[in-house]
């Protein structure tokens, strides 16, 4: 594209005017859809647009998200959907939670949105103290960034610096993010293979939930002299399709990492903040990790903010001899922290994890009932009749990706947003905002029932 400051000035001006409009005409809305499609195709990622568009089967007028509240959102044409995806765990508090918005607005209206870098900004300290108060075990210190992958990068670096070892043990099918360090830890060839050589240290992948396999790997590494810094796991695997490990898995991880003198890192980026029916995924098994990483819902679905947190002992290497060993210019800015402080307040006050537990207990058996009625549609190879998960992190496992795709598309036509796990519709996640109402859950179940009846007729 040829360079044009004039065009950029006029185009940004036009969009600032649109941003300031509280309502749009239908003509303007359609114009925005067309423009968004073109911009995505020409300047963002054509493949992504094609994938999204085909999943939604939206035809000419691809759904362009615009506003939302609770578990409902509307596209730019005003069509309403029930959100059963929750931004992959971002929207635990629902769309545009008013108290989070109000905290961010107040910070923006009365004080500075970003830190000077040199002085001490109060909100970062407040958020770190809050996390020390609500995280398990002796966790006391935190570092803030914008997204989950940065939190994992920080956790990896901290574990390396503290132990002075380079090896990690993670799980097959694990997901930890897509920057180079976290990408090295994930257990999916789709994302690793095209990139080639990744992290320099050794990374061993073992089957998720198999404590014996982790122990075997720790033992082998000790015997051959390969230093392991940490075992890194999701409490419940999210992107793998809401896979819950056996009950002895996390307690055994805790025991064996202590025995072998390696750190235990819990990736709570998706499971944290109440998603699985406890405030933290590891709370299901009363395990306190050495390092905990979180993100997504921490910003209340309003601002990007993530963190990695650890104990005073481990944090020494972040403070001495060089307190600037790990920094970021924008991470943990005042707007992000104000959103996270409000998100924590709402989560604790409304006991959102209890809501997730109760709603999951209501929804999961009903999903299982539906799955038993359609054995030709669901993958019965899984325990639990094609349905896995806990709280409101739920996976529906289908015979194959084509069937899963049909179910996702059928639901979307009926006004329910779901999506496959990354790049495959074989497993569809049900991951609504934790504030979804029981009425909305019933509507989802009715629409799923209609969709399954329709899909079964086409098989
Ligand atoms: C468990 C887990 N860790 C890390 C990440 C990466 O987070 P982000 O996409 O914010 O970088 C994700 C994202 O889905 C995740 O589910």
Short mmCIF file of C-alpha atoms and ligand atoms in Angstrom, two decimals:
data_model
loop_
_atom_site.label_atom_id
_atom_site.label_comp_id
_atom_site.label_asym_id
_atom_site.label_seq_id
_atom_site.Cartn_x
_atom_site.Cartn_y
_atom_site.Cartn_z
CA UNK A 1 0.00 0.00 0.00
CA UNK A 2 1.46 3.37 -0.87
CA UNK A 3 2.23 5.72 1.97
CA UNK A 4 -0.28 8.52 2.50
CA UNK A 5 -0.39 10.67 5.62
CA UNK A 6 -3.43 12.55 4.24
CA UNK A 7 -5.42 9.36 3.87
CA UNK A 8 -4.37 8.12 7.32
CA UNK A 9 -5.41 11.45 8.84
CA UNK A 10 -8.82 11.41 7.17
CA UNK A 11 -9.41 7.72 7.96
CA UNK A 12 -8.50 8.02 11.65
CA UNK A 13 -10.71 11.14 11.85
CA UNK A 14 -13.64 9.22 10.37
CA UNK A 15 -13.22 6.45 12.95
CA UNK A 16 -12.88 8.84 15.86
CA UNK A 17 -16.25 10.24 14.78
CA UNK A 18 -17.76 6.73 14.64
CA UNK A 19 -16.30 5.95 18.09
CA UNK A 20 -18.09 8.98 19.46
CA UNK A 21 -21.50 7.97 18.11
CA UNK A 22 -23.84 6.28 20.56
CA UNK A 23 -26.08 4.87 17.80
CA UNK A 24 -25.73 3.98 14.13
CA UNK A 25 -28.12 3.91 11.18
CA UNK A 26 -28.53 0.58 9.36
CA UNK A 27 -26.64 2.00 6.41
CA UNK A 28 -23.72 2.96 8.65
CA UNK A 29 -23.79 -0.47 10.33
CA UNK A 30 -23.60 -2.28 6.98
CA UNK A 31 -20.83 0.02 5.87
CA UNK A 32 -18.87 -0.88 9.02
CA UNK A 33 -19.32 -4.61 8.34
CA UNK A 34 -18.05 -4.24 4.78
CA UNK A 35 -15.17 -2.09 5.86
CA UNK A 36 -14.23 -4.49 8.68
CA UNK A 37 -14.24 -7.44 6.29
CA UNK A 38 -12.03 -5.60 3.82
CA UNK A 39 -9.64 -4.37 6.50
CA UNK A 40 -9.29 -7.85 7.97
CA UNK A 41 -8.72 -9.40 4.55
CA UNK A 42 -6.32 -6.73 3.29
CA UNK A 43 -4.41 -5.76 6.41
CA UNK A 44 -4.94 -8.18 9.27
CA UNK A 45 -5.30 -11.84 8.35
CA UNK A 46 -7.33 -13.14 5.43
CA UNK A 47 -7.18 -16.75 6.66
CA UNK A 48 -8.50 -15.74 10.04
CA UNK A 49 -11.41 -13.93 8.46
CA UNK A 50 -12.25 -16.88 6.24
CA UNK A 51 -12.08 -19.28 9.19
CA UNK A 52 -14.26 -17.13 11.43
CA UNK A 53 -16.73 -16.43 8.66
CA UNK A 54 -17.13 -20.06 7.73
CA UNK A 55 -17.58 -21.11 11.34
CA UNK A 56 -20.33 -18.58 11.78
CA UNK A 57 -21.89 -19.32 8.37
CA UNK A 58 -22.97 -15.72 8.40
CA UNK A 59 -23.07 -15.37 4.64
CA UNK A 60 -22.88 -11.86 3.24
CA UNK A 61 -23.25 -10.09 6.55
CA UNK A 62 -20.56 -11.56 8.75
CA UNK A 63 -21.33 -10.90 12.38
CA UNK A 64 -19.33 -7.92 13.58
CA UNK A 65 -19.36 -7.63 17.36
CA UNK A 66 -20.37 -4.31 18.80
CA UNK A 67 -21.85 -4.22 22.31
CA UNK A 68 -22.65 -6.58 25.16
CA UNK A 69 -23.85 -6.94 28.70
CA UNK A 70 -23.75 -9.99 30.97
CA UNK A 71 -23.77 -13.12 28.82
CA UNK A 72 -25.48 -11.37 25.89
CA UNK A 73 -23.89 -9.45 23.06
CA UNK A 74 -25.14 -7.75 19.94
CA UNK A 75 -23.55 -7.43 16.55
CA UNK A 76 -23.39 -4.12 14.71
CA UNK A 77 -26.81 -4.80 13.13
CA UNK A 78 -28.33 -5.25 16.58
CA UNK A 79 -28.76 -9.04 16.42
CA UNK A 80 -28.50 -10.61 19.86
CA UNK A 81 -26.46 -13.71 20.81
CA UNK A 82 -25.91 -15.71 23.97
CA UNK A 83 -22.19 -15.91 24.55
CA UNK A 84 -21.10 -19.46 25.36
CA UNK A 85 -17.47 -18.79 24.55
CA UNK A 86 -16.69 -16.00 27.03
CA UNK A 87 -13.72 -14.81 24.98
CA UNK A 88 -11.96 -18.13 25.79
CA UNK A 89 -12.12 -17.33 29.48
CA UNK A 90 -11.66 -13.58 29.21
CA UNK A 91 -15.25 -12.61 30.00
CA UNK A 92 -15.91 -14.31 33.35
CA UNK A 93 -17.65 -11.14 34.57
CA UNK A 94 -19.63 -10.83 31.34
CA UNK A 95 -19.46 -8.18 28.67
CA UNK A 96 -18.58 -4.64 29.78
CA UNK A 97 -19.15 -5.14 33.48
CA UNK A 98 -20.40 -1.74 34.72
CA UNK A 99 -18.28 -1.68 37.90
CA UNK A 100 -15.10 -2.50 36.03
CA UNK A 101 -15.89 0.11 33.37
CA UNK A 102 -16.63 2.64 36.07
CA UNK A 103 -13.29 2.01 37.86
CA UNK A 104 -11.40 2.39 34.60
CA UNK A 105 -13.39 5.52 33.68
CA UNK A 106 -12.63 7.08 37.05
CA UNK A 107 -8.91 6.38 36.70
CA UNK A 108 -9.01 7.84 33.21
CA UNK A 109 -11.02 10.89 34.21
CA UNK A 110 -9.13 11.91 37.35
CA UNK A 111 -5.66 10.43 37.20
CA UNK A 112 -2.92 9.23 34.88
CA UNK A 113 -3.66 6.28 32.55
CA UNK A 114 -0.05 5.10 32.31
CA UNK A 115 2.96 5.08 34.64
CA UNK A 116 5.92 7.46 34.40
CA UNK A 117 8.26 4.43 34.74
CA UNK A 118 10.39 6.25 37.34
CA UNK A 119 8.02 6.97 40.23
CA UNK A 120 5.92 4.56 42.25
CA UNK A 121 2.39 4.11 40.93
CA UNK A 122 -0.03 3.11 43.68
CA UNK A 123 -2.37 0.80 41.78
CA UNK A 124 0.36 -1.68 40.88
CA UNK A 125 1.09 -2.09 44.58
CA UNK A 126 -2.61 -2.42 45.43
CA UNK A 127 -3.10 -5.15 42.84
CA UNK A 128 0.00 -7.03 43.99
CA UNK A 129 -1.26 -6.92 47.59
CA UNK A 130 -4.71 -8.14 46.53
CA UNK A 131 -3.17 -11.08 44.67
CA UNK A 132 -1.03 -11.92 47.71
CA UNK A 133 -4.27 -11.99 49.71
CA UNK A 134 -6.20 -14.29 47.38
CA UNK A 135 -3.64 -16.68 45.89
CA UNK A 136 -2.87 -20.05 47.52
CA UNK A 137 0.08 -20.79 49.81
CA UNK A 138 2.83 -18.26 50.50
CA UNK A 139 2.56 -16.33 47.25
CA UNK A 140 3.43 -12.74 48.01
CA UNK A 141 4.94 -10.95 45.00
CA UNK A 142 3.58 -10.30 41.49
CA UNK A 143 4.71 -8.88 38.18
CA UNK A 144 2.16 -7.50 35.71
CA UNK A 145 2.01 -7.77 31.94
CA UNK A 146 -0.75 -7.63 29.34
CA UNK A 147 -1.48 -11.19 28.26
CA UNK A 148 -1.20 -14.79 29.30
CA UNK A 149 1.79 -15.64 27.17
CA UNK A 150 3.83 -12.87 28.80
CA UNK A 151 2.87 -14.20 32.22
CA UNK A 152 4.17 -17.63 31.20
CA UNK A 153 7.37 -16.13 29.75
CA UNK A 154 7.94 -14.45 33.11
CA UNK A 155 7.24 -17.66 35.02
CA UNK A 156 9.72 -19.58 32.85
CA UNK A 157 12.39 -16.93 33.34
CA UNK A 158 11.81 -16.78 37.09
CA UNK A 159 12.04 -20.56 37.45
CA UNK A 160 15.27 -20.60 35.42
CA UNK A 161 16.86 -17.80 37.39
CA UNK A 162 15.89 -19.24 40.76
CA UNK A 163 16.93 -22.83 40.13
CA UNK A 164 19.79 -22.02 37.72
CA UNK A 165 18.53 -24.91 35.62
CA UNK A 166 17.07 -24.88 32.12
CA UNK A 167 14.76 -27.90 31.77
CA UNK A 168 10.96 -27.99 31.93
CA UNK A 169 8.37 -30.74 32.04
CA UNK A 170 4.99 -29.90 30.51
CA UNK A 171 2.07 -31.84 29.03
CA UNK A 172 1.03 -33.17 25.65
CA UNK A 173 -1.85 -31.01 24.34
CA UNK A 174 -0.92 -28.26 26.81
CA UNK A 175 -1.51 -24.65 25.87
CA UNK A 176 0.53 -21.85 27.39
CA UNK A 177 0.70 -19.14 24.70
CA UNK A 178 2.45 -18.43 21.44
CA UNK A 179 5.54 -16.32 22.09
CA UNK A 180 8.78 -18.26 21.79
CA UNK A 181 9.20 -19.43 25.39
CA UNK A 182 5.58 -20.32 26.05
CA UNK A 183 5.27 -21.82 22.56
CA UNK A 184 8.10 -24.18 23.49
CA UNK A 185 6.07 -25.39 26.43
CA UNK A 186 2.85 -26.15 24.55
CA UNK A 187 2.03 -29.67 23.48
CA UNK A 188 0.57 -29.18 20.02
CA UNK A 189 2.52 -29.82 16.83
CA UNK A 190 0.21 -27.49 14.82
CA UNK A 191 1.78 -24.48 16.48
CA UNK A 192 5.31 -25.71 17.18
CA UNK A 193 6.30 -27.50 14.00
CA UNK A 194 6.09 -24.59 11.51
CA UNK A 195 8.35 -22.47 13.72
CA UNK A 196 11.22 -24.95 13.99
CA UNK A 197 13.79 -24.64 16.74
CA UNK A 198 12.32 -23.04 19.85
CA UNK A 199 13.57 -22.58 23.43
CA UNK A 200 17.21 -23.63 23.88
CA UNK A 201 16.75 -25.66 27.07
CA UNK A 202 15.25 -29.15 27.20
CA UNK A 203 11.45 -29.43 27.34
CA UNK A 204 9.84 -32.80 27.98
CA UNK A 205 6.18 -33.42 27.23
CA UNK A 206 4.32 -36.10 29.17
CA UNK A 207 0.66 -37.18 28.96
CA UNK A 208 -1.52 -34.80 30.97
CA UNK A 209 -2.85 -36.31 34.19
CA UNK A 210 -0.22 -39.05 34.28
CA UNK A 211 1.68 -38.43 37.52
CA UNK A 212 3.78 -41.59 37.00
CA UNK A 213 5.02 -40.20 33.67
CA UNK A 214 6.07 -36.92 35.30
CA UNK A 215 7.88 -38.79 38.06
CA UNK A 216 9.60 -41.06 35.54
CA UNK A 217 10.83 -38.02 33.61
CA UNK A 218 12.09 -36.33 36.76
CA UNK A 219 13.90 -39.51 37.72
CA UNK A 220 15.47 -39.94 34.26
CA UNK A 221 16.61 -36.31 34.20
CA UNK A 222 18.19 -36.65 37.63
CA UNK A 223 19.97 -39.87 36.66
CA UNK A 224 21.35 -38.51 33.39
CA UNK A 225 22.21 -35.11 34.87
CA UNK A 226 19.72 -32.85 33.07
CA UNK A 227 18.61 -30.03 35.35
CA UNK A 228 14.87 -29.43 35.52
CA UNK A 229 13.78 -25.97 36.62
CA UNK A 230 10.06 -26.61 36.86
CA UNK A 231 7.02 -28.67 36.04
CA UNK A 232 4.51 -26.44 34.25
CA UNK A 233 0.87 -27.55 33.97
CA UNK A 234 -2.64 -26.18 33.57
CA UNK A 235 -4.81 -27.30 36.51
CA UNK A 236 -7.48 -28.33 34.00
CA UNK A 237 -6.43 -28.25 30.35
CA UNK A 238 -8.44 -25.59 28.54
CA UNK A 239 -7.45 -25.56 24.88
CA UNK A 240 -7.13 -29.35 24.91
CA UNK A 241 -10.89 -29.44 25.50
CA UNK A 242 -11.57 -28.96 29.23
CA UNK A 243 -9.66 -32.06 30.35
CA UNK A 244 -9.81 -32.70 34.10
CA UNK A 245 -6.88 -34.73 35.48
CA UNK A 246 -7.33 -37.56 38.01
CA UNK A 247 -7.75 -36.32 41.58
CA UNK A 248 -4.32 -37.48 42.70
CA UNK A 249 -2.49 -35.69 39.86
CA UNK A 250 -1.91 -32.24 41.38
CA UNK A 251 -1.22 -33.49 44.93
CA UNK A 252 1.33 -35.91 43.51
CA UNK A 253 2.90 -33.17 41.36
CA UNK A 254 3.31 -31.10 44.51
CA UNK A 255 4.85 -33.96 46.41
CA UNK A 256 7.27 -35.07 43.70
CA UNK A 257 8.45 -31.55 42.75
CA UNK A 258 9.32 -30.99 46.40
CA UNK A 259 11.09 -34.34 46.52
CA UNK A 260 13.15 -33.58 43.38
CA UNK A 261 13.73 -29.93 44.35
CA UNK A 262 12.10 -28.45 41.22
CA UNK A 263 9.47 -25.72 41.08
CA UNK A 264 5.79 -26.27 40.34
CA UNK A 265 4.16 -23.69 38.06
CA UNK A 266 0.37 -23.55 37.74
CA UNK A 267 -0.83 -21.92 34.53
CA UNK A 268 -4.12 -20.43 35.74
CA UNK A 269 -4.47 -18.09 32.77
CA UNK A 270 -7.73 -19.76 31.78
CA UNK A 271 -8.76 -21.60 34.94
CA UNK A 272 -8.09 -18.75 37.39
CA UNK A 273 -10.59 -16.22 38.75
CA UNK A 274 -13.34 -18.75 39.35
CA UNK A 275 -13.84 -20.36 35.95
CA UNK A 276 -13.78 -24.00 37.10
CA UNK A 277 -15.85 -23.63 40.28
CA UNK A 278 -13.01 -22.67 42.65
CA UNK A 279 -11.20 -19.34 42.68
CA UNK A 280 -8.09 -21.13 41.36
CA UNK A 281 -8.02 -24.46 39.56
CA UNK A 282 -5.45 -25.81 42.01
CA UNK A 283 -7.93 -25.15 44.86
CA UNK A 284 -9.81 -28.28 43.73
CA UNK A 285 -6.92 -30.25 45.17
CA UNK A 286 -5.67 -27.82 47.86
CA UNK A 287 -2.32 -27.49 46.17
CA UNK A 288 -0.13 -24.40 46.51
CA UNK A 289 2.20 -23.98 43.50
CA UNK A 290 5.53 -22.15 43.68
CA UNK A 291 4.64 -19.88 40.77
CA UNK A 292 1.15 -19.04 39.56
CA UNK A 293 0.41 -17.37 36.21
CA UNK A 294 -2.89 -15.67 35.46
CA UNK A 295 -4.41 -13.38 32.85
CA UNK A 296 -7.59 -13.24 30.77
CA UNK A 297 -10.39 -12.60 33.32
CA UNK A 298 -8.06 -10.70 35.65
CA UNK A 299 -8.82 -7.53 33.68
CA UNK A 300 -12.56 -8.05 34.14
CA UNK A 301 -13.00 -8.37 30.39
CA UNK A 302 -12.28 -4.66 30.08
CA UNK A 303 -8.49 -4.24 30.09
CA UNK A 304 -5.62 -6.56 29.15
CA UNK A 305 -3.73 -7.52 32.29
CA UNK A 306 -1.86 -10.64 33.37
CA UNK A 307 0.48 -11.59 36.17
CA UNK A 308 2.94 -14.12 37.41
CA UNK A 309 3.25 -14.43 41.14
CA UNK A 310 5.51 -16.23 43.56
CA UNK A 311 6.87 -16.46 47.09
CA UNK A 312 9.25 -14.05 48.78
CA UNK A 313 12.06 -16.60 48.68
CA UNK A 314 11.77 -17.25 44.95
CA UNK A 315 11.20 -13.55 44.18
CA UNK A 316 14.64 -12.63 45.56
CA UNK A 317 16.08 -13.19 42.08
CA UNK A 318 13.67 -10.59 40.68
CA UNK A 319 14.83 -8.03 43.26
CA UNK A 320 18.56 -8.60 43.79
CA UNK A 321 21.12 -7.82 42.53
CA UNK A 322 19.19 -6.23 39.64
CA UNK A 323 15.59 -5.13 40.32
CA UNK A 324 15.24 -4.30 36.62
CA UNK A 325 16.03 -7.84 35.50
CA UNK A 326 12.43 -8.14 34.29
CA UNK A 327 10.46 -5.08 33.13
CA UNK A 328 7.83 -3.92 30.66
CA UNK A 329 6.95 -0.35 29.72
CA UNK A 330 3.20 -0.73 29.37
CA UNK A 331 2.33 -3.85 31.41
CA UNK A 332 0.47 -3.21 34.65
CA UNK A 333 -0.41 0.36 33.70
CA UNK A 334 -2.91 2.21 35.86
CA UNK A 335 -5.93 1.52 33.64
CA UNK A 336 -5.14 -2.20 33.60
CA UNK A 337 -4.66 -2.28 37.37
CA UNK A 338 -7.86 -0.32 38.03
CA UNK A 339 -9.78 -2.89 35.94
CA UNK A 340 -8.15 -5.81 37.80
CA UNK A 341 -8.83 -4.29 41.22
CA UNK A 342 -12.52 -3.91 40.30
CA UNK A 343 -12.61 -7.42 38.77
CA UNK A 344 -11.23 -8.93 41.99
CA UNK A 345 -13.74 -6.97 44.06
CA UNK A 346 -16.68 -8.20 41.93
CA UNK A 347 -15.36 -11.78 41.81
CA UNK A 348 -14.99 -11.99 45.60
CA UNK A 349 -18.15 -10.08 46.46
CA UNK A 350 -20.37 -12.04 44.07
CA UNK A 351 -18.47 -15.30 44.75
CA UNK A 352 -18.31 -15.94 41.04
CA UNK A 353 -16.55 -19.28 41.53
CA UNK A 354 -19.58 -20.51 43.49
CA UNK A 355 -21.78 -19.44 40.60
CA UNK A 356 -19.52 -21.31 38.17
CA UNK A 357 -19.71 -24.45 40.35
CA UNK A 358 -23.50 -24.36 40.71
CA UNK A 359 -24.17 -23.54 37.06
CA UNK A 360 -21.71 -26.22 35.94
CA UNK A 361 -23.48 -28.75 38.17
CA UNK A 362 -26.76 -27.75 36.52
CA UNK A 363 -25.48 -27.70 32.95
CA UNK A 364 -23.05 -30.63 32.69
CA UNK A 365 -25.58 -33.44 33.46
CA UNK A 366 -27.99 -31.93 30.93
CA UNK A 367 -25.26 -31.81 28.29
CA UNK A 368 -24.48 -35.45 29.07
CA UNK A 369 -28.16 -36.37 28.65
CA UNK A 370 -28.16 -34.78 25.21
CA UNK A 371 -24.92 -36.53 24.31
CA UNK A 372 -26.37 -39.93 25.24
CA UNK A 373 -29.36 -39.25 23.01
CA UNK A 374 -27.05 -38.63 20.03
CA UNK A 375 -24.29 -41.29 20.15
CA UNK A 376 -23.85 -40.86 16.37
CA UNK A 377 -22.78 -37.22 16.92
CA UNK A 378 -20.63 -37.29 20.07
CA UNK A 379 -17.28 -38.96 20.56
CA UNK A 380 -18.15 -41.60 23.10
CA UNK A 381 -14.48 -42.50 23.39
CA UNK A 382 -14.16 -40.02 26.21
CA UNK A 383 -15.18 -40.87 29.74
CA UNK A 384 -18.21 -38.83 30.67
CA UNK A 385 -20.14 -39.51 27.44
CA UNK A 386 -18.46 -36.96 25.23
CA UNK A 387 -18.66 -34.17 27.81
CA UNK A 388 -15.68 -33.11 29.94
CA UNK A 389 -14.90 -30.23 32.25
CA UNK A 390 -15.67 -28.66 35.56
CA UNK A 391 -17.55 -25.53 36.58
CA UNK A 392 -18.08 -23.49 33.43
CA UNK A 393 -15.06 -24.80 31.53
CA UNK A 394 -16.78 -27.54 29.55
CA UNK A 395 -15.83 -29.50 26.42
CA UNK A 396 -18.22 -31.25 24.03
CA UNK A 397 -16.30 -33.86 22.05
CA UNK A 398 -17.69 -34.83 18.65
CA UNK A 399 -17.16 -37.75 16.27
CA UNK A 400 -15.04 -35.54 14.04
CA UNK A 401 -14.31 -31.91 13.27
CA UNK A 402 -16.93 -31.76 10.47
CA UNK A 403 -19.71 -32.73 12.89
CA UNK A 404 -18.44 -30.28 15.52
CA UNK A 405 -18.38 -27.57 12.89
CA UNK A 406 -22.01 -28.27 11.96
CA UNK A 407 -23.05 -28.06 15.60
CA UNK A 408 -21.17 -24.75 16.09
CA UNK A 409 -22.69 -23.31 12.94
CA UNK A 410 -26.20 -24.54 13.85
CA UNK A 411 -25.91 -22.96 17.28
CA UNK A 412 -24.69 -19.71 15.82
CA UNK A 413 -27.67 -19.56 13.45
CA UNK A 414 -29.83 -19.96 16.56
CA UNK A 415 -28.07 -17.11 18.32
CA UNK A 416 -25.54 -18.96 20.48
CA UNK A 417 -21.81 -18.35 20.11
CA UNK A 418 -19.48 -21.30 20.76
CA UNK A 419 -16.18 -22.17 19.11
CA UNK A 420 -13.84 -25.08 18.65
CA UNK A 421 -10.61 -25.39 20.56
CA UNK A 422 -7.75 -23.88 18.59
CA UNK A 423 -7.93 -24.92 14.92
CA UNK A 424 -10.29 -27.85 15.44
CA UNK A 425 -14.05 -28.15 15.78
CA UNK A 426 -13.66 -31.74 17.01
CA UNK A 427 -14.10 -30.30 20.50
CA UNK A 428 -16.43 -27.38 21.11
CA UNK A 429 -16.07 -25.49 24.32
CA UNK A 430 -18.95 -24.24 26.41
CA UNK A 431 -17.33 -21.45 28.38
CA UNK A 432 -19.93 -18.75 29.05
CA UNK A 433 -19.47 -15.73 31.30
CA UNK A 434 -19.90 -16.92 34.89
CA UNK A 435 -22.81 -14.47 35.22
CA UNK A 436 -24.91 -16.31 32.62
CA UNK A 437 -28.44 -16.77 33.99
CA UNK A 438 -30.20 -20.13 34.42
CA UNK A 439 -32.80 -18.92 31.92
CA UNK A 440 -30.07 -18.32 29.36
CA UNK A 441 -28.57 -21.74 30.10
CA UNK A 442 -31.99 -23.31 29.42
CA UNK A 443 -32.21 -21.40 26.15
CA UNK A 444 -28.78 -22.69 25.15
CA UNK A 445 -29.85 -26.25 25.96
CA UNK A 446 -33.05 -25.91 23.90
CA UNK A 447 -31.15 -24.49 20.96
CA UNK A 448 -28.51 -27.20 21.26
CA UNK A 449 -31.23 -29.85 21.29
CA UNK A 450 -32.74 -28.40 18.07
CA UNK A 451 -29.28 -28.20 16.50
CA UNK A 452 -28.43 -31.81 17.36
CA UNK A 453 -31.73 -33.01 15.90
CA UNK A 454 -30.96 -31.08 12.70
CA UNK A 455 -27.36 -32.31 12.46
CA UNK A 456 -28.36 -35.92 13.11
CA UNK A 457 -30.71 -35.75 10.10
CA UNK A 458 -27.79 -34.83 7.84
CA UNK A 459 -25.55 -37.74 8.93
C1 LIG B 1 -3.77 -21.94 29.94
C2 LIG B 1 -3.36 -20.79 29.05
N1 LIG B 1 -2.16 -20.23 29.20
C3 LIG B 1 -1.76 -19.21 28.45
C4 LIG B 1 -2.57 -18.68 27.47
C5 LIG B 1 -2.09 -17.55 26.62
O1 LIG B 1 -2.79 -16.38 26.95
P1 LIG B 1 -2.85 -15.18 25.92
O2 LIG B 1 -3.66 -15.62 24.76
O3 LIG B 1 -3.50 -14.06 26.70
O4 LIG B 1 -1.45 -14.84 25.56
C6 LIG B 1 -3.84 -19.24 27.27
C7 LIG B 1 -4.73 -18.74 26.21
O5 LIG B 1 -5.69 -19.33 25.82
C8 LIG B 1 -4.25 -20.32 28.08
O6 LIG B 1 -5.45 -20.90 27.93
#
